[in-house]
Amino acid sequence: AQSVTQLGSHVSVSEGALVLLRCNYSSSVPPYLFWYVQYPNQGLQLLLKYTTGATLVKGINGFEAEFKKSETSFHLTKPSAHMSDAAEYFCAVIPIQGAQKLVFGQGTRLTINP
Amino acid sequence: EPEVTQTPSHQVTQMGQEVILRCVPISNHLYFYWYRQILGQKVEFLVSFYNNEISEKSEIFDDQFSVERPDGSNFTLKIRSTKLEDSAMYFCASRGGPTNTGELFFGEGSRLTVL
């Protein structure tokens, strides 16, 4: 079964600093990969996704993620954190074949310090 | 832009009562899902629905839960006899089809509080 591991349930960075949120998946066949963001008391919003093609994908709000097959990783980065980036971030995968459900990681709460 | 809509946004109920959460998926989508998120925890898969039947369900989705697509537009989740531990945010999601890129579109969620 697919699983997703997000390293660090809570990440805190200063405003203007680099944001790095880690995600690793377990699968012999690379799945489709997603990052969703959840702002306080809101639903899940897609930040970016990787399906095929270029391994560096850009999303909304200046975020990007790089798919590294050799490391089974899909880490999320942003060069310069903004206060409005404070939220919960979920990495998720859906297999290309087989069960067609989205499997989420446990989430990483990002806090931005002024 | 098309979106998934959910009602109610918040429901408070007494333990043992039946609850129906409603969702209107994006109109040309074929796959429908319910997920839940207990406060402070991860988003958990409950059930997926395709071609008017359940395609997969998790161990959470026991006999107290059911789903229905009664009229071709709405997609409902029913909890027959709510328990305290059913208190959570319930998210509905939909997806286009088997050849698309797998992205699920989520609603804003329905917060269920069981007293």
PDB file of N, CA and C in Angstrom, chain B residues 7-109:
ATOM      1  N   THR B   7     -22.576  21.186   2.194  1.00  0.00           N
ATOM      2  CA  THR B   7     -23.483  21.724   3.207  1.00  0.00           C
ATOM      3  C   THR B   7     -23.812  20.631   4.212  1.00  0.00           C
ATOM      4  N   PRO B   8     -24.028  20.982   5.482  1.00  0.00           N
ATOM      5  CA  PRO B   8     -23.812  22.308   6.055  1.00  0.00           C
ATOM      6  C   PRO B   8     -22.335  22.554   6.305  1.00  0.00           C
ATOM      7  N   SER B   9     -21.974  23.770   6.602  1.00  0.00           N
ATOM      8  CA  SER B   9     -20.586  24.050   6.931  1.00  0.00           C
ATOM      9  C   SER B   9     -20.273  23.583   8.349  1.00  0.00           C
ATOM     10  N   HIS B  10     -21.285  23.611   9.200  1.00  0.00           N
ATOM     11  CA  HIS B  10     -21.087  23.165  10.573  1.00  0.00           C
ATOM     12  C   HIS B  10     -22.399  22.573  11.079  1.00  0.00           C
ATOM     13  N   GLN B  11     -22.298  21.376  11.673  1.00  0.00           N
ATOM     14  CA  GLN B  11     -23.481  20.761  12.255  1.00  0.00           C
ATOM     15  C   GLN B  11     -23.145  20.230  13.645  1.00  0.00           C
ATOM     16  N   VAL B  12     -24.038  20.551  14.564  1.00  0.00           N
ATOM     17  CA  VAL B  12     -23.913  20.047  15.924  1.00  0.00           C
ATOM     18  C   VAL B  12     -25.055  19.071  16.153  1.00  0.00           C
ATOM     19  N   THR B  13     -24.754  17.905  16.683  1.00  0.00           N
ATOM     20  CA  THR B  13     -25.771  16.892  16.874  1.00  0.00           C
ATOM     21  C   THR B  13     -25.538  16.150  18.178  1.00  0.00           C
ATOM     22  N   GLN B  14     -26.579  15.496  18.627  1.00  0.00           N
ATOM     23  CA  GLN B  14     -26.468  14.679  19.831  1.00  0.00           C
ATOM     24  C   GLN B  14     -26.024  13.269  19.453  1.00  0.00           C
ATOM     25  N   MET B  15     -25.282  12.655  20.330  1.00  0.00           N
ATOM     26  CA  MET B  15     -24.843  11.277  20.128  1.00  0.00           C
ATOM     27  C   MET B  15     -26.049  10.382  19.850  1.00  0.00           C
ATOM     28  N   GLY B  16     -25.919   9.525  18.864  1.00  0.00           N
ATOM     29  CA  GLY B  16     -26.991   8.613  18.513  1.00  0.00           C
ATOM     30  C   GLY B  16     -27.898   9.115  17.407  1.00  0.00           C
ATOM     31  N   GLN B  17     -27.788  10.388  17.070  1.00  0.00           N
ATOM     32  CA  GLN B  17     -28.619  10.948  16.016  1.00  0.00           C
ATOM     33  C   GLN B  17     -28.031  10.648  14.638  1.00  0.00           C
ATOM     34  N   GLU B  18     -28.885  10.665  13.644  1.00  0.00           N
ATOM     35  CA  GLU B  18     -28.453  10.501  12.254  1.00  0.00           C
ATOM     36  C   GLU B  18     -28.051  11.846  11.680  1.00  0.00           C
ATOM     37  N   VAL B  19     -27.012  11.816  10.871  1.00  0.00           N
ATOM     38  CA  VAL B  19     -26.524  13.028  10.222  1.00  0.00           C
ATOM     39  C   VAL B  19     -26.338  12.751   8.735  1.00  0.00           C
ATOM     40  N   ILE B  20     -26.723  13.704   7.920  1.00  0.00           N
ATOM     41  CA  ILE B  20     -26.466  13.615   6.477  1.00  0.00           C
ATOM     42  C   ILE B  20     -25.661  14.839   6.062  1.00  0.00           C
ATOM     43  N   LEU B  21     -24.523  14.586   5.486  1.00  0.00           N
ATOM     44  CA  LEU B  21     -23.682  15.654   4.945  1.00  0.00           C
ATOM     45  C   LEU B  21     -23.807  15.626   3.430  1.00  0.00           C
ATOM     46  N   ARG B  22     -23.977  16.803   2.869  1.00  0.00           N
ATOM     47  CA  ARG B  22     -24.249  16.887   1.438  1.00  0.00           C
ATOM     48  C   ARG B  22     -23.103  17.540   0.669  1.00  0.00           C
ATOM     49  N   CYS B  23     -22.969  17.098  -0.551  1.00  0.00           N
ATOM     50  CA  CYS B  23     -21.889  17.582  -1.406  1.00  0.00           C
ATOM     51  C   CYS B  23     -22.425  17.678  -2.831  1.00  0.00           C
ATOM     52  N   VAL B  24     -22.028  18.741  -3.522  1.00  0.00           N
ATOM     53  CA  VAL B  24     -22.279  18.831  -4.950  1.00  0.00           C
ATOM     54  C   VAL B  24     -20.922  18.834  -5.636  1.00  0.00           C
ATOM     55  N   PRO B  25     -20.546  17.713  -6.250  1.00  0.00           N
ATOM     56  CA  PRO B  25     -19.245  17.649  -6.924  1.00  0.00           C
ATOM     57  C   PRO B  25     -19.237  18.505  -8.190  1.00  0.00           C
ATOM     58  N   ILE B  26     -18.089  18.635  -8.784  1.00  0.00           N
ATOM     59  CA  ILE B  26     -17.976  19.324 -10.065  1.00  0.00           C
ATOM     60  C   ILE B  26     -18.717  18.511 -11.118  1.00  0.00           C
ATOM     61  N   SER B  27     -19.458  19.188 -11.974  1.00  0.00           N
ATOM     62  CA  SER B  27     -20.511  18.526 -12.736  1.00  0.00           C
ATOM     63  C   SER B  27     -20.041  17.435 -13.683  1.00  0.00           C
ATOM     64  N   ASN B  28     -18.895  17.531 -14.301  1.00  0.00           N
ATOM     65  CA  ASN B  28     -18.477  16.505 -15.257  1.00  0.00           C
ATOM     66  C   ASN B  28     -17.516  15.501 -14.642  1.00  0.00           C
ATOM     67  N   HIS B  29     -17.390  15.513 -13.335  1.00  0.00           N
ATOM     68  CA  HIS B  29     -16.490  14.570 -12.672  1.00  0.00           C
ATOM     69  C   HIS B  29     -17.169  13.219 -12.484  1.00  0.00           C
ATOM     70  N   LEU B  30     -16.332  12.189 -12.395  1.00  0.00           N
ATOM     71  CA  LEU B  30     -16.844  10.827 -12.345  1.00  0.00           C
ATOM     72  C   LEU B  30     -16.541  10.114 -11.032  1.00  0.00           C
ATOM     73  N   TYR B  31     -15.522  10.552 -10.333  1.00  0.00           N
ATOM     74  CA  TYR B  31     -15.108   9.897  -9.093  1.00  0.00           C
ATOM     75  C   TYR B  31     -15.411  10.830  -7.934  1.00  0.00           C
ATOM     76  N   PHE B  32     -15.921  10.251  -6.867  1.00  0.00           N
ATOM     77  CA  PHE B  32     -16.319  11.048  -5.707  1.00  0.00           C
ATOM     78  C   PHE B  32     -15.766  10.415  -4.442  1.00  0.00           C
ATOM     79  N   TYR B  33     -15.433  11.264  -3.493  1.00  0.00           N
ATOM     80  CA  TYR B  33     -14.746  10.796  -2.291  1.00  0.00           C
ATOM     81  C   TYR B  33     -15.267  11.520  -1.057  1.00  0.00           C
ATOM     82  N   TRP B  34     -15.164  10.821   0.053  1.00  0.00           N
ATOM     83  CA  TRP B  34     -15.290  11.454   1.358  1.00  0.00           C
ATOM     84  C   TRP B  34     -14.024  11.173   2.144  1.00  0.00           C
ATOM     85  N   TYR B  35     -13.518  12.231   2.757  1.00  0.00           N
ATOM     86  CA  TYR B  35     -12.387  12.147   3.673  1.00  0.00           C
ATOM     87  C   TYR B  35     -12.821  12.791   4.988  1.00  0.00           C
ATOM     88  N   ARG B  36     -12.112  12.446   6.057  1.00  0.00           N
ATOM     89  CA  ARG B  36     -12.376  13.155   7.305  1.00  0.00           C
ATOM     90  C   ARG B  36     -11.056  13.551   7.952  1.00  0.00           C
ATOM     91  N   GLN B  37     -11.153  14.578   8.786  1.00  0.00           N
ATOM     92  CA  GLN B  37      -9.984  15.064   9.497  1.00  0.00           C
ATOM     93  C   GLN B  37     -10.407  15.366  10.927  1.00  0.00           C
ATOM     94  N   ILE B  38      -9.998  14.504  11.830  1.00  0.00           N
ATOM     95  CA  ILE B  38     -10.210  14.792  13.240  1.00  0.00           C
ATOM     96  C   ILE B  38      -9.288  15.937  13.620  1.00  0.00           C
ATOM     97  N   LEU B  39      -9.751  16.798  14.494  1.00  0.00           N
ATOM     98  CA  LEU B  39      -9.027  18.016  14.839  1.00  0.00           C
ATOM     99  C   LEU B  39      -7.561  17.738  15.155  1.00  0.00           C
ATOM    100  N   GLY B  40      -6.689  18.397  14.397  1.00  0.00           N
ATOM    101  CA  GLY B  40      -5.257  18.281  14.646  1.00  0.00           C
ATOM    102  C   GLY B  40      -4.597  17.047  14.071  1.00  0.00           C
ATOM    103  N   GLN B  41      -5.366  16.255  13.342  1.00  0.00           N
ATOM    104  CA  GLN B  41      -4.808  15.014  12.800  1.00  0.00           C
ATOM    105  C   GLN B  41      -4.774  15.033  11.278  1.00  0.00           C
ATOM    106  N   LYS B  42      -4.345  13.928  10.727  1.00  0.00           N
ATOM    107  CA  LYS B  42      -4.189  13.873   9.282  1.00  0.00           C
ATOM    108  C   LYS B  42      -5.537  13.702   8.593  1.00  0.00           C
ATOM    109  N   VAL B  43      -5.536  13.909   7.304  1.00  0.00           N
ATOM    110  CA  VAL B  43      -6.730  13.720   6.484  1.00  0.00           C
ATOM    111  C   VAL B  43      -6.819  12.235   6.119  1.00  0.00           C
ATOM    112  N   GLU B  44      -7.946  11.615   6.490  1.00  0.00           N
ATOM    113  CA  GLU B  44      -8.095  10.168   6.321  1.00  0.00           C
ATOM    114  C   GLU B  44      -9.151   9.850   5.256  1.00  0.00           C
ATOM    115  N   PHE B  45      -8.838   8.896   4.437  1.00  0.00           N
ATOM    116  CA  PHE B  45      -9.756   8.430   3.418  1.00  0.00           C
ATOM    117  C   PHE B  45     -10.903   7.640   4.055  1.00  0.00           C
ATOM    118  N   LEU B  46     -12.119   7.922   3.618  1.00  0.00           N
ATOM    119  CA  LEU B  46     -13.268   7.148   4.062  1.00  0.00           C
ATOM    120  C   LEU B  46     -13.766   6.225   2.956  1.00  0.00           C
ATOM    121  N   VAL B  47     -14.098   6.835   1.817  1.00  0.00           N
ATOM    122  CA  VAL B  47     -14.768   6.055   0.784  1.00  0.00           C
ATOM    123  C   VAL B  47     -14.606   6.732  -0.566  1.00  0.00           C
ATOM    124  N   SER B  48     -14.573   5.898  -1.603  1.00  0.00           N
ATOM    125  CA  SER B  48     -14.610   6.420  -2.968  1.00  0.00           C
ATOM    126  C   SER B  48     -15.801   5.802  -3.687  1.00  0.00           C
ATOM    127  N   PHE B  49     -16.303   6.521  -4.666  1.00  0.00           N
ATOM    128  CA  PHE B  49     -17.567   6.161  -5.314  1.00  0.00           C
ATOM    129  C   PHE B  49     -17.420   6.420  -6.787  1.00  0.00           C
ATOM    130  N   TYR B  50     -17.769   5.407  -7.588  1.00  0.00           N
ATOM    131  CA  TYR B  50     -17.645   5.537  -9.036  1.00  0.00           C
ATOM    132  C   TYR B  50     -18.714   4.687  -9.689  1.00  0.00           C
ATOM    133  N   ASN B  51     -19.319   5.210 -10.715  1.00  0.00           N
ATOM    134  CA  ASN B  51     -20.315   4.450 -11.474  1.00  0.00           C
ATOM    135  C   ASN B  51     -21.434   3.942 -10.561  1.00  0.00           C
ATOM    136  N   ASN B  52     -21.855   4.825  -9.668  1.00  0.00           N
ATOM    137  CA  ASN B  52     -22.977   4.554  -8.773  1.00  0.00           C
ATOM    138  C   ASN B  52     -22.756   3.437  -7.774  1.00  0.00           C
ATOM    139  N   GLU B  53     -21.503   3.178  -7.471  1.00  0.00           N
ATOM    140  CA  GLU B  53     -21.242   2.216  -6.408  1.00  0.00           C
ATOM    141  C   GLU B  53     -19.931   2.543  -5.714  1.00  0.00           C
ATOM    142  N   ILE B  54     -19.803   2.015  -4.506  1.00  0.00           N
ATOM    143  CA  ILE B  54     -18.569   2.211  -3.761  1.00  0.00           C
ATOM    144  C   ILE B  54     -17.452   1.438  -4.440  1.00  0.00           C
ATOM    145  N   SER B  55     -16.348   2.120  -4.719  1.00  0.00           N
ATOM    146  CA  SER B  55     -15.210   1.443  -5.333  1.00  0.00           C
ATOM    147  C   SER B  55     -14.175   1.030  -4.288  1.00  0.00           C
ATOM    148  N   GLU B  56     -14.098   1.779  -3.213  1.00  0.00           N
ATOM    149  CA  GLU B  56     -13.199   1.409  -2.132  1.00  0.00           C
ATOM    150  C   GLU B  56     -13.654   2.084  -0.851  1.00  0.00           C
ATOM    151  N   LYS B  57     -13.431   1.429   0.271  1.00  0.00           N
ATOM    152  CA  LYS B  57     -13.736   2.046   1.559  1.00  0.00           C
ATOM    153  C   LYS B  57     -12.677   1.651   2.570  1.00  0.00           C
ATOM    154  N   SER B  58     -12.495   2.509   3.552  1.00  0.00           N
ATOM    155  CA  SER B  58     -11.496   2.237   4.576  1.00  0.00           C
ATOM    156  C   SER B  58     -12.151   1.511   5.742  1.00  0.00           C
ATOM    157  N   GLU B  59     -11.302   1.124   6.697  1.00  0.00           N
ATOM    158  CA  GLU B  59     -11.831   0.424   7.873  1.00  0.00           C
ATOM    159  C   GLU B  59     -12.657   1.350   8.751  1.00  0.00           C
ATOM    160  N   ILE B  60     -12.482   2.650   8.567  1.00  0.00           N
ATOM    161  CA  ILE B  60     -13.284   3.622   9.315  1.00  0.00           C
ATOM    162  C   ILE B  60     -14.739   3.572   8.854  1.00  0.00           C
ATOM    163  N   PHE B  61     -14.917   3.309   7.606  1.00  0.00           N
ATOM    164  CA  PHE B  61     -16.242   3.340   6.965  1.00  0.00           C
ATOM    165  C   PHE B  61     -16.981   2.061   7.303  1.00  0.00           C
ATOM    166  N   ASP B  62     -17.526   2.002   8.533  1.00  0.00           N
ATOM    167  CA  ASP B  62     -18.223   0.787   8.957  1.00  0.00           C
ATOM    168  C   ASP B  62     -19.707   0.883   8.625  1.00  0.00           C
ATOM    169  N   ASP B  63     -20.488  -0.011   9.211  1.00  0.00           N
ATOM    170  CA  ASP B  63     -21.914  -0.099   8.867  1.00  0.00           C
ATOM    171  C   ASP B  63     -22.709   1.141   9.264  1.00  0.00           C
ATOM    172  N   GLN B  64     -22.119   1.994  10.072  1.00  0.00           N
ATOM    173  CA  GLN B  64     -22.813   3.220  10.452  1.00  0.00           C
ATOM    174  C   GLN B  64     -22.774   4.271   9.338  1.00  0.00           C
ATOM    175  N   PHE B  65     -21.908   4.070   8.393  1.00  0.00           N
ATOM    176  CA  PHE B  65     -21.728   5.038   7.307  1.00  0.00           C
ATOM    177  C   PHE B  65     -22.371   4.518   6.019  1.00  0.00           C
ATOM    178  N   SER B  66     -22.885   5.439   5.238  1.00  0.00           N
ATOM    179  CA  SER B  66     -23.338   5.084   3.898  1.00  0.00           C
ATOM    180  C   SER B  66     -23.207   6.303   3.000  1.00  0.00           C
ATOM    181  N   VAL B  67     -23.106   6.037   1.715  1.00  0.00           N
ATOM    182  CA  VAL B  67     -23.047   7.122   0.739  1.00  0.00           C
ATOM    183  C   VAL B  67     -24.085   6.871  -0.334  1.00  0.00           C
ATOM    184  N   GLU B  68     -24.461   7.975  -0.955  1.00  0.00           N
ATOM    185  CA  GLU B  68     -25.502   7.886  -1.961  1.00  0.00           C
ATOM    186  C   GLU B  68     -25.343   9.030  -2.936  1.00  0.00           C
ATOM    187  N   ARG B  69     -25.719   8.746  -4.183  1.00  0.00           N
ATOM    188  CA  ARG B  69     -25.766   9.809  -5.182  1.00  0.00           C
ATOM    189  C   ARG B  69     -27.200   9.786  -5.715  1.00  0.00           C
ATOM    190  N   PRO B  70     -28.090  10.423  -5.009  1.00  0.00           N
ATOM    191  CA  PRO B  70     -29.522  10.201  -5.248  1.00  0.00           C
ATOM    192  C   PRO B  70     -30.052  10.762  -6.559  1.00  0.00           C
ATOM    193  N   ASP B  71     -29.452  11.834  -7.043  1.00  0.00           N
ATOM    194  CA  ASP B  71     -30.099  12.520  -8.168  1.00  0.00           C
ATOM    195  C   ASP B  71     -29.126  12.926  -9.263  1.00  0.00           C
ATOM    196  N   GLY B  72     -27.972  12.351  -9.317  1.00  0.00           N
ATOM    197  CA  GLY B  72     -27.014  12.664 -10.360  1.00  0.00           C
ATOM    198  C   GLY B  72     -26.207  13.923 -10.127  1.00  0.00           C
ATOM    199  N   SER B  73     -26.536  14.674  -9.079  1.00  0.00           N
ATOM    200  CA  SER B  73     -25.727  15.858  -8.789  1.00  0.00           C
ATOM    201  C   SER B  73     -25.211  15.852  -7.358  1.00  0.00           C
ATOM    202  N   ASN B  74     -26.068  15.484  -6.409  1.00  0.00           N
ATOM    203  CA  ASN B  74     -25.645  15.458  -5.020  1.00  0.00           C
ATOM    204  C   ASN B  74     -24.935  14.150  -4.684  1.00  0.00           C
ATOM    205  N   PHE B  75     -24.044  14.241  -3.702  1.00  0.00           N
ATOM    206  CA  PHE B  75     -23.326  13.065  -3.203  1.00  0.00           C
ATOM    207  C   PHE B  75     -23.352  13.192  -1.685  1.00  0.00           C
ATOM    208  N   THR B  76     -24.027  12.265  -1.023  1.00  0.00           N
ATOM    209  CA  THR B  76     -24.249  12.431   0.413  1.00  0.00           C
ATOM    210  C   THR B  76     -23.513  11.374   1.222  1.00  0.00           C
ATOM    211  N   LEU B  77     -23.160  11.778   2.437  1.00  0.00           N
ATOM    212  CA  LEU B  77     -22.600  10.869   3.428  1.00  0.00           C
ATOM    213  C   LEU B  77     -23.551  10.845   4.603  1.00  0.00           C
ATOM    214  N   LYS B  78     -24.007   9.651   4.953  1.00  0.00           N
ATOM    215  CA  LYS B  78     -24.914   9.506   6.085  1.00  0.00           C
ATOM    216  C   LYS B  78     -24.212   8.750   7.194  1.00  0.00           C
ATOM    217  N   ILE B  79     -24.366   9.276   8.389  1.00  0.00           N
ATOM    218  CA  ILE B  79     -23.904   8.552   9.583  1.00  0.00           C
ATOM    219  C   ILE B  79     -25.163   8.213  10.365  1.00  0.00           C
ATOM    220  N   ARG B  80     -25.420   6.938  10.529  1.00  0.00           N
ATOM    221  CA  ARG B  80     -26.710   6.493  11.054  1.00  0.00           C
ATOM    222  C   ARG B  80     -26.909   6.841  12.520  1.00  0.00           C
ATOM    223  N   SER B  81     -25.946   6.567  13.326  1.00  0.00           N
ATOM    224  CA  SER B  81     -26.038   6.788  14.759  1.00  0.00           C
ATOM    225  C   SER B  81     -24.697   7.335  15.221  1.00  0.00           C
ATOM    226  N   THR B  82     -24.635   8.651  15.348  1.00  0.00           N
ATOM    227  CA  THR B  82     -23.342   9.284  15.572  1.00  0.00           C
ATOM    228  C   THR B  82     -22.762   8.959  16.945  1.00  0.00           C
ATOM    229  N   LYS B  83     -21.448   8.888  16.969  1.00  0.00           N
ATOM    230  CA  LYS B  83     -20.695   8.691  18.203  1.00  0.00           C
ATOM    231  C   LYS B  83     -19.826   9.915  18.442  1.00  0.00           C
ATOM    232  N   LEU B  84     -19.363  10.057  19.678  1.00  0.00           N
ATOM    233  CA  LEU B  84     -18.522  11.203  19.995  1.00  0.00           C
ATOM    234  C   LEU B  84     -17.305  11.270  19.078  1.00  0.00           C
ATOM    235  N   GLU B  85     -16.745  10.104  18.777  1.00  0.00           N
ATOM    236  CA  GLU B  85     -15.528  10.060  17.970  1.00  0.00           C
ATOM    237  C   GLU B  85     -15.760  10.354  16.495  1.00  0.00           C
ATOM    238  N   ASP B  86     -17.020  10.559  16.106  1.00  0.00           N
ATOM    239  CA  ASP B  86     -17.300  10.986  14.737  1.00  0.00           C
ATOM    240  C   ASP B  86     -17.110  12.490  14.563  1.00  0.00           C
ATOM    241  N   SER B  87     -16.891  13.186  15.655  1.00  0.00           N
ATOM    242  CA  SER B  87     -16.634  14.625  15.556  1.00  0.00           C
ATOM    243  C   SER B  87     -15.374  14.864  14.734  1.00  0.00           C
ATOM    244  N   ALA B  88     -15.529  15.596  13.642  1.00  0.00           N
ATOM    245  CA  ALA B  88     -14.410  15.803  12.712  1.00  0.00           C
ATOM    246  C   ALA B  88     -14.860  16.761  11.623  1.00  0.00           C
ATOM    247  N   MET B  89     -13.902  17.135  10.794  1.00  0.00           N
ATOM    248  CA  MET B  89     -14.217  17.850   9.564  1.00  0.00           C
ATOM    249  C   MET B  89     -14.315  16.809   8.463  1.00  0.00           C
ATOM    250  N   TYR B  90     -15.388  16.849   7.717  1.00  0.00           N
ATOM    251  CA  TYR B  90     -15.600  15.902   6.631  1.00  0.00           C
ATOM    252  C   TYR B  90     -15.466  16.641   5.301  1.00  0.00           C
ATOM    253  N   PHE B  91     -14.579  16.131   4.475  1.00  0.00           N
ATOM    254  CA  PHE B  91     -14.333  16.747   3.172  1.00  0.00           C
ATOM    255  C   PHE B  91     -14.859  15.850   2.056  1.00  0.00           C
ATOM    256  N   CYS B  92     -15.578  16.460   1.162  1.00  0.00           N
ATOM    257  CA  CYS B  92     -15.979  15.808  -0.075  1.00  0.00           C
ATOM    258  C   CYS B  92     -14.992  16.210  -1.166  1.00  0.00           C
ATOM    259  N   ALA B  93     -14.740  15.316  -2.094  1.00  0.00           N
ATOM    260  CA  ALA B  93     -13.849  15.617  -3.206  1.00  0.00           C
ATOM    261  C   ALA B  93     -14.347  14.923  -4.458  1.00  0.00           C
ATOM    262  N   SER B  94     -13.974  15.471  -5.599  1.00  0.00           N
ATOM    263  CA  SER B  94     -14.307  14.818  -6.860  1.00  0.00           C
ATOM    264  C   SER B  94     -13.113  14.891  -7.798  1.00  0.00           C
ATOM    265  N   ARG B  95     -13.140  13.996  -8.764  1.00  0.00           N
ATOM    266  CA  ARG B  95     -12.044  13.875  -9.727  1.00  0.00           C
ATOM    267  C   ARG B  95     -12.640  13.554 -11.080  1.00  0.00           C
ATOM    268  N   GLY B  96     -11.881  14.004 -12.151  1.00  0.00           N
ATOM    269  CA  GLY B  96     -12.469  13.911 -13.482  1.00  0.00           C
ATOM    270  C   GLY B  96     -12.708  12.499 -13.970  1.00  0.00           C
ATOM    271  N   GLY B  97     -11.620  11.793 -14.301  1.00  0.00           N
ATOM    272  CA  GLY B  97     -11.805  10.483 -14.896  1.00  0.00           C
ATOM    273  C   GLY B  97     -10.514   9.708 -14.860  1.00  0.00           C
ATOM    274  N   PRO B  98     -10.507   8.468 -15.328  1.00  0.00           N
ATOM    275  CA  PRO B  98      -9.330   7.601 -15.205  1.00  0.00           C
ATOM    276  C   PRO B  98      -8.127   8.069 -15.997  1.00  0.00           C
ATOM    277  N   THR B  99      -8.340   8.889 -17.017  1.00  0.00           N
ATOM    278  CA  THR B  99      -7.206   9.328 -17.817  1.00  0.00           C
ATOM    279  C   THR B  99      -6.684  10.690 -17.399  1.00  0.00           C
ATOM    280  N   ASN B 100      -7.284  11.275 -16.418  1.00  0.00           N
ATOM    281  CA  ASN B 100      -6.772  12.588 -16.021  1.00  0.00           C
ATOM    282  C   ASN B 100      -5.624  12.406 -15.037  1.00  0.00           C
ATOM    283  N   THR B 101      -5.130  13.496 -14.517  1.00  0.00           N
ATOM    284  CA  THR B 101      -3.896  13.431 -13.744  1.00  0.00           C
ATOM    285  C   THR B 101      -4.112  13.212 -12.253  1.00  0.00           C
ATOM    286  N   GLY B 102      -5.279  12.816 -11.895  1.00  0.00           N
ATOM    287  CA  GLY B 102      -5.487  12.351 -10.538  1.00  0.00           C
ATOM    288  C   GLY B 102      -5.803  13.409  -9.511  1.00  0.00           C
ATOM    289  N   GLU B 103      -5.799  14.670  -9.902  1.00  0.00           N
ATOM    290  CA  GLU B 103      -6.030  15.719  -8.917  1.00  0.00           C
ATOM    291  C   GLU B 103      -7.439  15.641  -8.374  1.00  0.00           C
ATOM    292  N   LEU B 104      -7.563  15.672  -7.064  1.00  0.00           N
ATOM    293  CA  LEU B 104      -8.858  15.747  -6.414  1.00  0.00           C
ATOM    294  C   LEU B 104      -9.165  17.199  -6.078  1.00  0.00           C
ATOM    295  N   PHE B 105     -10.405  17.563  -6.322  1.00  0.00           N
ATOM    296  CA  PHE B 105     -10.868  18.895  -5.971  1.00  0.00           C
ATOM    297  C   PHE B 105     -11.711  18.758  -4.701  1.00  0.00           C
ATOM    298  N   PHE B 106     -11.342  19.514  -3.686  1.00  0.00           N
ATOM    299  CA  PHE B 106     -11.988  19.387  -2.390  1.00  0.00           C
ATOM    300  C   PHE B 106     -12.966  20.523  -2.131  1.00  0.00           C
ATOM    301  N   GLY B 107     -14.018  20.192  -1.410  1.00  0.00           N
ATOM    302  CA  GLY B 107     -14.903  21.203  -0.878  1.00  0.00           C
ATOM    303  C   GLY B 107     -14.299  21.837   0.359  1.00  0.00           C
ATOM    304  N   GLU B 108     -15.025  22.810   0.906  1.00  0.00           N
ATOM    305  CA  GLU B 108     -14.549  23.544   2.077  1.00  0.00           C
ATOM    306  C   GLU B 108     -14.711  22.748   3.372  1.00  0.00           C
ATOM    307  N   GLY B 109     -15.452  21.680   3.304  1.00  0.00           N
ATOM    308  CA  GLY B 109     -15.609  20.820   4.467  1.00  0.00           C
ATOM    309  C   GLY B 109     -16.877  21.096   5.259  1.00  0.00           C
TER     310      GLY B 109
END
